[in-house]
Amino acid sequence: MARPKPLPDSLFDSLDRPDNLPDEIAQQIRQKIISQAFEPGQRLPTELELSQSFGVSRNVVREAIARLKLSGYIETRRGVGSFVAAEPGQHNFEILPSDLLHADALEQVYQLRVEIEAGAAALAAQQRTEVQLDTLRQALARVDAAGGDWRHGADRALDFHMVVCQATNNPYFVRLLSLFGRAIGDAVRTLRYGSTGTDRVAQIEAEHHRIFDAIVARDSDAARAAMRQHLSNGMQRRRALLQSEQDPNQAGTP
């Protein structure tokens, strides 16, 4: 039986005593699996070895391993140990918070969001009920009422998008957007904050109303186009904000 490779001193980063040790340990091991420092089928270091490497108790390591098993990155064999899954991470789709720290990854997540939500808006225009339409109307009113409050405006906007997905009457759209909402919530709030005091806030409100009007009219093509334009404008605004942070002389509002 193949034994785990020896652990070099620098294999894992210092934990610096984060608030949630199991999550931090799971994230570091996950990154090693993604980068293939640990290859599919390879046996992981033992709980004792990992606890010594991270400087934590074996119970903490055990919790981290449980998280990795649940997300499909490893498999455990009683009395033998833990092994990297043959297809790591394929059992559960996830967006890692650490990925969103990189501008390119965040852009790719937004690109995926555009395609999914544009389709959801088109389906909602076909499938929505009158009750769901009323719920969507109320959600839109809450977005409008948030006005220039960037934090509540962002949260109410995410709620509006969720109600659109619910109006598809397809639970998979709802589950996907729930995942997006948790992953990109901070990015959406940052975008709203950066738009405060600009004409972008009024543009966002107008875009939401165009989406709503298309769903009311049961116009799938218009709903798809309105949602795509809305999210694409948000991506463009995010790029402009990023550029302004890098070079204040180039700041601008799309």
Short mmCIF file of C-alpha atoms in Angstrom, two decimals:
data_model
loop_
_atom_site.label_atom_id
_atom_site.label_comp_id
_atom_site.label_asym_id
_atom_site.label_seq_id
_atom_site.Cartn_x
_atom_site.Cartn_y
_atom_site.Cartn_z
CA MET A 1 0.00 0.00 0.00
CA ALA A 2 1.39 3.38 -1.01
CA ARG A 3 2.23 5.57 1.94
CA PRO A 4 1.57 9.33 1.82
CA LYS A 5 4.43 11.47 0.63
CA PRO A 6 6.47 13.09 3.40
CA LEU A 7 5.24 16.53 4.38
CA PRO A 8 7.74 19.28 3.56
CA ASP A 9 7.85 22.02 6.17
CA SER A 10 6.41 24.57 3.71
CA LEU A 11 3.59 22.44 2.27
CA PHE A 12 0.87 24.35 4.15
CA ASP A 13 0.65 28.00 5.13
CA SER A 14 0.54 29.20 8.71
CA LEU A 15 -3.02 29.36 10.01
CA ASP A 16 -2.54 32.51 12.12
CA ARG A 17 -5.37 31.20 14.34
CA PRO A 18 -8.32 32.03 12.05
CA ASP A 19 -11.86 32.05 13.38
CA ASN A 20 -12.75 28.72 11.80
CA LEU A 21 -9.79 26.35 11.81
CA PRO A 22 -11.51 23.38 10.11
CA ASP A 23 -12.61 25.55 7.17
CA GLU A 24 -9.14 27.07 6.81
CA ILE A 25 -7.47 23.65 6.88
CA ALA A 26 -10.01 22.23 4.42
CA GLN A 27 -9.41 25.17 2.08
CA GLN A 28 -5.63 24.68 2.11
CA ILE A 29 -5.92 20.94 1.44
CA ARG A 30 -8.52 21.63 -1.28
CA GLN A 31 -6.13 24.00 -3.01
CA LYS A 32 -3.40 21.36 -2.92
CA ILE A 33 -5.80 18.90 -4.54
CA ILE A 34 -6.87 21.41 -7.20
CA SER A 35 -3.22 22.20 -8.02
CA GLN A 36 -2.50 18.43 -8.01
CA ALA A 37 0.09 18.68 -5.27
CA PHE A 38 -2.10 15.82 -4.03
CA GLU A 39 -3.08 13.71 -7.04
CA PRO A 40 -6.29 11.71 -7.61
CA GLY A 41 -6.10 8.42 -5.75
CA GLN A 42 -3.20 9.55 -3.56
CA ARG A 43 -3.43 8.85 0.13
CA LEU A 44 -3.40 11.98 2.27
CA PRO A 45 -1.15 12.38 5.29
CA THR A 46 -2.58 10.86 8.45
CA GLU A 47 -4.64 12.86 10.94
CA LEU A 48 -1.63 12.90 13.26
CA GLU A 49 0.69 14.18 10.54
CA LEU A 50 -1.77 16.87 9.49
CA SER A 51 -2.42 17.93 13.08
CA GLN A 52 1.34 18.30 13.62
CA SER A 53 1.77 20.18 10.33
CA PHE A 54 -1.03 22.65 11.11
CA GLY A 55 -0.38 22.77 14.86
CA VAL A 56 -3.95 21.86 15.78
CA SER A 57 -5.74 18.98 17.47
CA ARG A 58 -6.72 15.83 15.62
CA ASN A 59 -10.38 16.70 16.20
CA VAL A 60 -9.93 19.90 14.18
CA VAL A 61 -8.28 17.94 11.37
CA ARG A 62 -11.09 15.39 11.52
CA GLU A 63 -13.67 18.15 11.01
CA ALA A 64 -11.71 19.52 8.04
CA ILE A 65 -11.56 16.06 6.48
CA ALA A 66 -15.33 15.70 6.96
CA ARG A 67 -15.87 18.96 5.01
CA LEU A 68 -13.65 17.74 2.17
CA LYS A 69 -15.46 14.41 2.06
CA LEU A 70 -18.85 16.13 1.94
CA SER A 71 -17.76 18.34 -0.97
CA GLY A 72 -16.43 15.35 -2.92
CA TYR A 73 -12.71 16.07 -2.77
CA ILE A 74 -11.66 13.05 -0.75
CA GLU A 75 -12.82 9.55 0.07
CA THR A 76 -12.21 7.82 3.40
CA ARG A 77 -11.61 4.12 3.89
CA ARG A 78 -12.14 2.78 7.39
CA GLY A 79 -8.88 1.61 8.92
CA VAL A 80 -6.87 2.71 5.89
CA GLY A 81 -7.04 6.51 5.63
CA SER A 82 -8.20 9.34 3.41
CA PHE A 83 -7.59 9.47 -0.34
CA VAL A 84 -8.01 12.13 -3.01
CA ALA A 85 -11.16 11.36 -5.00
CA ALA A 86 -10.80 10.16 -8.59
CA GLU A 87 -12.68 13.25 -9.78
CA PRO A 88 -12.17 15.79 -6.99
CA GLY A 89 -14.99 18.24 -6.41
CA GLN A 90 -17.21 16.82 -9.13
CA HIS A 91 -19.95 15.75 -6.71
CA ASN A 92 -20.78 19.30 -5.70
CA PHE A 93 -20.49 22.48 -7.71
CA GLU A 94 -19.07 25.28 -5.59
CA ILE A 95 -17.59 28.74 -5.85
CA LEU A 96 -14.77 29.13 -3.38
CA PRO A 97 -14.48 32.45 -1.53
CA SER A 98 -10.73 32.37 -2.14
CA ASP A 99 -11.34 32.30 -5.91
CA LEU A 100 -13.27 35.57 -5.75
CA LEU A 101 -10.24 37.38 -4.39
CA HIS A 102 -8.86 37.29 -7.93
CA ALA A 103 -10.29 39.73 -10.48
CA ASP A 104 -10.17 37.21 -13.34
CA ALA A 105 -12.07 34.55 -11.38
CA LEU A 106 -14.70 37.06 -10.26
CA GLU A 107 -15.16 38.11 -13.89
CA GLN A 108 -15.67 34.49 -14.91
CA VAL A 109 -18.26 33.96 -12.17
CA TYR A 110 -20.14 37.03 -13.40
CA GLN A 111 -20.00 35.71 -16.97
CA LEU A 112 -21.60 32.48 -15.78
CA ARG A 113 -24.18 34.44 -13.81
CA VAL A 114 -25.14 36.45 -16.92
CA GLU A 115 -25.86 33.31 -18.94
CA ILE A 116 -27.85 31.61 -16.18
CA GLU A 117 -29.92 34.60 -15.11
CA ALA A 118 -30.67 35.71 -18.66
CA GLY A 119 -32.14 32.26 -19.27
CA ALA A 120 -33.99 32.39 -15.94
CA ALA A 121 -35.62 35.71 -16.86
CA ALA A 122 -36.74 34.31 -20.21
CA LEU A 123 -38.23 31.23 -18.54
CA ALA A 124 -39.87 33.32 -15.82
CA ALA A 125 -41.67 35.32 -18.51
CA GLN A 126 -43.19 32.05 -19.74
CA GLN A 127 -43.76 30.22 -16.47
CA ARG A 128 -44.58 32.84 -13.82
CA THR A 129 -47.94 32.79 -12.06
CA GLU A 130 -49.98 35.81 -11.07
CA VAL A 131 -49.03 35.23 -7.43
CA GLN A 132 -45.34 35.14 -8.36
CA LEU A 133 -45.79 38.28 -10.44
CA ASP A 134 -47.20 40.05 -7.40
CA THR A 135 -44.26 38.82 -5.30
CA LEU A 136 -41.90 40.14 -7.95
CA ARG A 137 -43.70 43.49 -7.92
CA GLN A 138 -43.24 43.73 -4.17
CA ALA A 139 -39.57 42.82 -4.45
CA LEU A 140 -39.10 45.53 -7.06
CA ALA A 141 -40.80 48.07 -4.79
CA ARG A 142 -38.37 47.19 -2.00
CA VAL A 143 -35.44 47.74 -4.36
CA ASP A 144 -36.83 51.15 -5.30
CA ALA A 145 -37.44 52.04 -1.64
CA ALA A 146 -33.80 51.27 -0.77
CA GLY A 147 -32.79 54.21 -2.94
CA GLY A 148 -29.27 55.40 -2.24
CA ASP A 149 -28.69 53.04 0.69
CA TRP A 150 -25.98 50.96 -0.94
CA ARG A 151 -26.04 48.06 1.53
CA HIS A 152 -29.81 47.57 1.61
CA GLY A 153 -30.02 48.35 -2.10
CA ALA A 154 -27.61 45.52 -2.89
CA ASP A 155 -29.41 43.06 -0.63
CA ARG A 156 -32.85 43.97 -2.01
CA ALA A 157 -31.51 43.70 -5.57
CA LEU A 158 -30.26 40.18 -4.85
CA ASP A 159 -33.71 39.39 -3.44
CA PHE A 160 -35.31 40.66 -6.66
CA HIS A 161 -33.07 38.41 -8.74
CA MET A 162 -33.97 35.46 -6.54
CA VAL A 163 -37.69 36.08 -7.03
CA VAL A 164 -37.11 36.11 -10.81
CA CYS A 165 -35.49 32.69 -10.50
CA GLN A 166 -38.33 31.42 -8.33
CA ALA A 167 -40.76 32.49 -11.05
CA THR A 168 -39.14 29.98 -13.42
CA ASN A 169 -40.75 27.26 -11.28
CA ASN A 170 -37.51 25.35 -11.79
CA PRO A 171 -35.78 24.61 -8.46
CA TYR A 172 -32.37 24.22 -10.10
CA PHE A 173 -32.31 27.87 -11.11
CA VAL A 174 -33.12 28.77 -7.50
CA ARG A 175 -30.36 26.56 -6.12
CA LEU A 176 -27.80 27.99 -8.52
CA LEU A 177 -28.69 31.59 -7.78
CA SER A 178 -28.59 30.86 -4.05
CA LEU A 179 -25.02 29.74 -4.59
CA PHE A 180 -24.20 32.86 -6.59
CA GLY A 181 -25.84 35.12 -4.03
CA ARG A 182 -23.74 33.75 -1.19
CA ALA A 183 -20.56 33.88 -3.26
CA ILE A 184 -20.86 37.32 -4.83
CA GLY A 185 -22.86 39.17 -2.18
CA ASP A 186 -19.85 41.18 -1.03
CA ALA A 187 -18.91 42.01 -4.62
CA VAL A 188 -22.45 43.26 -5.31
CA ARG A 189 -22.37 45.44 -2.19
CA THR A 190 -18.99 46.85 -3.21
CA LEU A 191 -20.37 47.65 -6.64
CA ARG A 192 -23.39 49.42 -5.13
CA TYR A 193 -21.16 51.36 -2.78
CA GLY A 194 -18.97 52.47 -5.69
CA SER A 195 -22.06 53.58 -7.61
CA THR A 196 -23.40 55.75 -4.78
CA GLY A 197 -23.77 59.35 -5.90
CA THR A 198 -23.55 58.48 -9.61
CA ASP A 199 -26.18 58.05 -12.29
CA ARG A 200 -25.58 54.29 -12.15
CA VAL A 201 -28.09 53.85 -9.28
CA ALA A 202 -30.90 55.30 -11.41
CA GLN A 203 -29.76 53.11 -14.31
CA ILE A 204 -29.95 50.02 -12.11
CA GLU A 205 -33.51 50.90 -11.08
CA ALA A 206 -34.54 51.43 -14.71
CA GLU A 207 -32.95 48.10 -15.72
CA HIS A 208 -34.86 46.24 -13.00
CA HIS A 209 -38.09 47.78 -14.22
CA ARG A 210 -37.38 46.69 -17.81
CA ILE A 211 -36.85 43.12 -16.61
CA PHE A 212 -40.09 43.27 -14.64
CA ASP A 213 -42.07 44.79 -17.52
CA ALA A 214 -40.89 42.05 -19.90
CA ILE A 215 -41.91 39.34 -17.43
CA VAL A 216 -45.31 41.02 -16.99
CA ALA A 217 -45.73 41.02 -20.78
CA ARG A 218 -44.65 37.36 -20.99
CA ASP A 219 -42.02 38.49 -23.52
CA SER A 220 -39.22 35.95 -23.12
CA ASP A 221 -36.86 37.55 -25.63
CA ALA A 222 -37.21 40.97 -24.02
CA ALA A 223 -36.76 39.53 -20.52
CA ARG A 224 -33.62 37.67 -21.60
CA ALA A 225 -32.18 40.78 -23.27
CA ALA A 226 -33.04 43.06 -20.34
CA MET A 227 -31.42 40.76 -17.78
CA ARG A 228 -28.34 40.28 -19.96
CA GLN A 229 -27.96 44.04 -20.41
CA HIS A 230 -28.44 44.67 -16.70
CA LEU A 231 -25.78 42.21 -15.58
CA SER A 232 -23.40 43.13 -18.40
CA ASN A 233 -23.64 46.77 -17.33
CA GLY A 234 -22.75 45.69 -13.81
CA MET A 235 -19.68 43.87 -15.10
CA GLN A 236 -18.65 46.95 -17.04
CA ARG A 237 -19.10 49.13 -13.97
CA ARG A 238 -16.99 46.73 -11.90
CA ARG A 239 -14.18 46.94 -14.45
CA ALA A 240 -14.35 50.74 -14.33
CA LEU A 241 -14.16 50.74 -10.53
CA LEU A 242 -11.22 48.36 -10.61
CA GLN A 243 -9.47 50.56 -13.15
CA SER A 244 -10.10 53.67 -11.06
CA GLU A 245 -8.52 51.96 -8.04
CA GLN A 246 -5.45 51.17 -10.11
CA ASP A 247 -5.31 54.60 -11.78
CA PRO A 248 -7.51 57.34 -10.23
CA ASN A 249 -6.96 59.55 -13.29
CA GLN A 250 -8.87 56.99 -15.41
CA ALA A 251 -12.00 56.83 -13.24
CA GLY A 252 -15.28 56.94 -15.10
CA THR A 253 -18.88 55.79 -15.07
CA PRO A 254 -20.03 53.50 -17.91
#
